[in-house]
Amino acid sequence: ADRAAIGLSGLCALHCLLLPIALTLAPSIAGLGVADETFHVWMIVVVVPISIYALFVGCSKHREYSVLALGGVGIAVLISAPLLGHDVLGELGERVVTLVGAMLVAGSHVRNFRLCRQADCQQEA
């Protein structure tokens, strides 16, 4: 689940970084619907449950609850971006908030993954 969450967070960050370039180079991509808010909402619907599951399972193994806190902050930041939207944050602000949230979530999963591997190695020894 950590790997899936890391991948999804990376996909979210990649989407935010490459979408302006893609829209500039290929206007037909706009017809795919990746620029509208529905895409962001569906990404959150997929990312949040996987992240919560992976972080809770990992914390039950390694007991490093700061990983869970970091992931929770990242999830809250991710959710705040579409809730506040363009009206409050502006186009650039929403993109920055989304990227920060995705990086926090991905970072928490990388740390969770490493700690779980260490915990498994220590249990086997």
PDB file of C-alpha atoms in Angstrom:
ATOM      1  CA  ALA A   1       0.000   0.000   0.000  1.00  0.00           C
ATOM      2  CA  ASP A   2       2.947   2.345   0.664  1.00  0.00           C
ATOM      3  CA  ARG A   3       4.220   1.783  -2.856  1.00  0.00           C
ATOM      4  CA  ALA A   4       0.775   2.474  -4.305  1.00  0.00           C
ATOM      5  CA  ALA A   5       0.409   5.637  -2.235  1.00  0.00           C
ATOM      6  CA  ILE A   6       3.890   6.822  -3.220  1.00  0.00           C
ATOM      7  CA  GLY A   7       3.059   6.199  -6.860  1.00  0.00           C
ATOM      8  CA  LEU A   8      -0.262   8.000  -6.618  1.00  0.00           C
ATOM      9  CA  SER A   9       1.326  10.970  -4.852  1.00  0.00           C
ATOM     10  CA  GLY A  10       3.953  11.079  -7.568  1.00  0.00           C
ATOM     11  CA  LEU A  11       1.260  10.923 -10.226  1.00  0.00           C
ATOM     12  CA  CYS A  12      -0.514  13.821  -8.558  1.00  0.00           C
ATOM     13  CA  ALA A  13       2.695  15.887  -8.449  1.00  0.00           C
ATOM     14  CA  LEU A  14       3.503  14.970 -12.046  1.00  0.00           C
ATOM     15  CA  HIS A  15       0.005  15.987 -13.099  1.00  0.00           C
ATOM     16  CA  CYS A  16       0.376  19.383 -11.435  1.00  0.00           C
ATOM     17  CA  LEU A  17       3.806  20.017 -12.916  1.00  0.00           C
ATOM     18  CA  LEU A  18       3.236  18.767 -16.442  1.00  0.00           C
ATOM     19  CA  LEU A  19      -0.337  19.844 -17.065  1.00  0.00           C
ATOM     20  CA  PRO A  20       0.522  23.471 -17.967  1.00  0.00           C
ATOM     21  CA  ILE A  21       3.145  22.259 -20.437  1.00  0.00           C
ATOM     22  CA  ALA A  22       0.851  19.621 -21.875  1.00  0.00           C
ATOM     23  CA  LEU A  23      -1.981  22.113 -22.289  1.00  0.00           C
ATOM     24  CA  THR A  24       0.338  24.535 -24.040  1.00  0.00           C
ATOM     25  CA  LEU A  25       1.768  21.911 -26.394  1.00  0.00           C
ATOM     26  CA  ALA A  26      -1.401  19.954 -27.093  1.00  0.00           C
ATOM     27  CA  PRO A  27      -4.693  21.815 -26.592  1.00  0.00           C
ATOM     28  CA  SER A  28      -6.607  18.652 -27.355  1.00  0.00           C
ATOM     29  CA  ILE A  29      -5.544  17.214 -23.973  1.00  0.00           C
ATOM     30  CA  ALA A  30      -7.957  19.665 -22.339  1.00  0.00           C
ATOM     31  CA  GLY A  31     -10.795  17.553 -23.714  1.00  0.00           C
ATOM     32  CA  LEU A  32      -9.689  14.595 -21.608  1.00  0.00           C
ATOM     33  CA  GLY A  33     -10.860  16.239 -18.393  1.00  0.00           C
ATOM     34  CA  VAL A  34      -7.566  16.077 -16.499  1.00  0.00           C
ATOM     35  CA  ALA A  35      -7.631  19.811 -15.843  1.00  0.00           C
ATOM     36  CA  ASP A  36     -11.007  20.012 -14.128  1.00  0.00           C
ATOM     37  CA  GLU A  37     -11.748  19.625 -10.431  1.00  0.00           C
ATOM     38  CA  THR A  38     -13.308  16.193 -10.908  1.00  0.00           C
ATOM     39  CA  PHE A  39      -9.862  14.712 -11.568  1.00  0.00           C
ATOM     40  CA  HIS A  40      -8.522  16.201  -8.324  1.00  0.00           C
ATOM     41  CA  VAL A  41     -11.460  14.917  -6.319  1.00  0.00           C
ATOM     42  CA  TRP A  42     -11.104  11.396  -7.715  1.00  0.00           C
ATOM     43  CA  MET A  43      -7.359  11.405  -7.027  1.00  0.00           C
ATOM     44  CA  ILE A  44      -8.087  12.335  -3.404  1.00  0.00           C
ATOM     45  CA  VAL A  45     -10.790   9.657  -3.165  1.00  0.00           C
ATOM     46  CA  VAL A  46      -8.193   7.086  -4.261  1.00  0.00           C
ATOM     47  CA  VAL A  47      -5.132   8.448  -2.412  1.00  0.00           C
ATOM     48  CA  VAL A  48      -6.634   9.093   1.029  1.00  0.00           C
ATOM     49  CA  PRO A  49      -7.922   5.580   1.882  1.00  0.00           C
ATOM     50  CA  ILE A  50      -4.769   3.873   0.568  1.00  0.00           C
ATOM     51  CA  SER A  51      -2.570   6.301   2.485  1.00  0.00           C
ATOM     52  CA  ILE A  52      -4.475   5.932   5.719  1.00  0.00           C
ATOM     53  CA  TYR A  53      -4.418   2.144   5.475  1.00  0.00           C
ATOM     54  CA  ALA A  54      -0.704   1.951   4.654  1.00  0.00           C
ATOM     55  CA  LEU A  55       0.328   4.398   7.360  1.00  0.00           C
ATOM     56  CA  PHE A  56      -1.742   2.717  10.071  1.00  0.00           C
ATOM     57  CA  VAL A  57      -0.470  -0.749   9.149  1.00  0.00           C
ATOM     58  CA  GLY A  58       3.098   0.535   9.052  1.00  0.00           C
ATOM     59  CA  CYS A  59       2.814   2.337  12.372  1.00  0.00           C
ATOM     60  CA  SER A  60       1.489  -0.821  13.972  1.00  0.00           C
ATOM     61  CA  LYS A  61       4.780  -2.483  12.964  1.00  0.00           C
ATOM     62  CA  HIS A  62       7.368   0.204  13.654  1.00  0.00           C
ATOM     63  CA  ARG A  63       5.539   2.402  16.215  1.00  0.00           C
ATOM     64  CA  GLU A  64       6.982   5.629  14.743  1.00  0.00           C
ATOM     65  CA  TYR A  65       3.821   7.743  14.940  1.00  0.00           C
ATOM     66  CA  SER A  66       5.493  10.868  13.553  1.00  0.00           C
ATOM     67  CA  VAL A  67       5.141   9.149  10.156  1.00  0.00           C
ATOM     68  CA  LEU A  68       1.384   8.965  10.684  1.00  0.00           C
ATOM     69  CA  ALA A  69       1.314  12.628  11.743  1.00  0.00           C
ATOM     70  CA  LEU A  70       3.279  13.716   8.666  1.00  0.00           C
ATOM     71  CA  GLY A  71       0.984  11.706   6.409  1.00  0.00           C
ATOM     72  CA  GLY A  72      -2.072  13.183   8.133  1.00  0.00           C
ATOM     73  CA  VAL A  73      -0.803  16.708   7.589  1.00  0.00           C
ATOM     74  CA  GLY A  74      -0.108  15.892   3.937  1.00  0.00           C
ATOM     75  CA  ILE A  75      -3.596  14.463   3.470  1.00  0.00           C
ATOM     76  CA  ALA A  76      -5.145  17.539   5.108  1.00  0.00           C
ATOM     77  CA  VAL A  77      -3.135  19.815   2.827  1.00  0.00           C
ATOM     78  CA  LEU A  78      -4.163  17.778  -0.229  1.00  0.00           C
ATOM     79  CA  ILE A  79      -7.824  17.963   0.742  1.00  0.00           C
ATOM     80  CA  SER A  80      -7.599  21.712   1.430  1.00  0.00           C
ATOM     81  CA  ALA A  81      -6.478  22.511  -2.121  1.00  0.00           C
ATOM     82  CA  PRO A  82      -9.743  21.646  -3.919  1.00  0.00           C
ATOM     83  CA  LEU A  83     -11.840  22.807  -0.955  1.00  0.00           C
ATOM     84  CA  LEU A  84     -10.296  26.281  -1.001  1.00  0.00           C
ATOM     85  CA  GLY A  85      -9.993  26.229  -4.779  1.00  0.00           C
ATOM     86  CA  HIS A  86      -9.125  28.966  -7.230  1.00  0.00           C
ATOM     87  CA  ASP A  87     -11.256  31.560  -5.464  1.00  0.00           C
ATOM     88  CA  VAL A  88      -9.173  31.567  -2.279  1.00  0.00           C
ATOM     89  CA  LEU A  89      -5.783  30.268  -3.408  1.00  0.00           C
ATOM     90  CA  GLY A  90      -5.680  31.324  -7.027  1.00  0.00           C
ATOM     91  CA  GLU A  91      -4.484  29.034  -9.819  1.00  0.00           C
ATOM     92  CA  LEU A  92      -0.832  29.023  -8.764  1.00  0.00           C
ATOM     93  CA  GLY A  93      -1.653  28.804  -5.060  1.00  0.00           C
ATOM     94  CA  GLU A  94      -3.855  25.778  -5.558  1.00  0.00           C
ATOM     95  CA  ARG A  95      -1.116  24.078  -7.545  1.00  0.00           C
ATOM     96  CA  VAL A  96       1.506  24.855  -4.881  1.00  0.00           C
ATOM     97  CA  VAL A  97      -0.726  23.629  -2.047  1.00  0.00           C
ATOM     98  CA  THR A  98      -1.443  20.412  -3.965  1.00  0.00           C
ATOM     99  CA  LEU A  99       2.250  19.827  -4.626  1.00  0.00           C
ATOM    100  CA  VAL A 100       3.171  20.440  -0.983  1.00  0.00           C
ATOM    101  CA  GLY A 101       0.473  17.996   0.150  1.00  0.00           C
ATOM    102  CA  ALA A 102       1.574  15.366  -2.365  1.00  0.00           C
ATOM    103  CA  MET A 103       5.200  15.723  -1.288  1.00  0.00           C
ATOM    104  CA  LEU A 104       4.278  15.381   2.387  1.00  0.00           C
ATOM    105  CA  VAL A 105       2.188  12.277   1.720  1.00  0.00           C
ATOM    106  CA  ALA A 106       4.860  10.722  -0.500  1.00  0.00           C
ATOM    107  CA  GLY A 107       7.562  11.536   2.057  1.00  0.00           C
ATOM    108  CA  SER A 108       5.574   9.929   4.850  1.00  0.00           C
ATOM    109  CA  HIS A 109       5.122   6.779   2.766  1.00  0.00           C
ATOM    110  CA  VAL A 110       8.807   6.585   1.866  1.00  0.00           C
ATOM    111  CA  ARG A 111       9.696   6.868   5.568  1.00  0.00           C
ATOM    112  CA  ASN A 112       6.952   4.380   6.483  1.00  0.00           C
ATOM    113  CA  PHE A 113       8.223   1.909   3.892  1.00  0.00           C
ATOM    114  CA  ARG A 114      11.809   2.151   5.142  1.00  0.00           C
ATOM    115  CA  LEU A 115      10.794   1.796   8.791  1.00  0.00           C
ATOM    116  CA  CYS A 116       8.635  -1.236   7.988  1.00  0.00           C
ATOM    117  CA  ARG A 117      11.548  -2.896   6.212  1.00  0.00           C
ATOM    118  CA  GLN A 118      13.808  -2.202   9.201  1.00  0.00           C
ATOM    119  CA  ALA A 119      11.198  -3.550  11.612  1.00  0.00           C
ATOM    120  CA  ASP A 120      10.811  -6.746   9.551  1.00  0.00           C
ATOM    121  CA  CYS A 121      14.587  -7.225   9.444  1.00  0.00           C
ATOM    122  CA  GLN A 122      14.902  -6.745  13.193  1.00  0.00           C
ATOM    123  CA  GLN A 123      12.085  -9.216  13.891  1.00  0.00           C
ATOM    124  CA  GLU A 124      13.742 -11.879  11.740  1.00  0.00           C
ATOM    125  CA  ALA A 125      17.158 -11.519  13.418  1.00  0.00           C
TER     126      ALA A 125
END
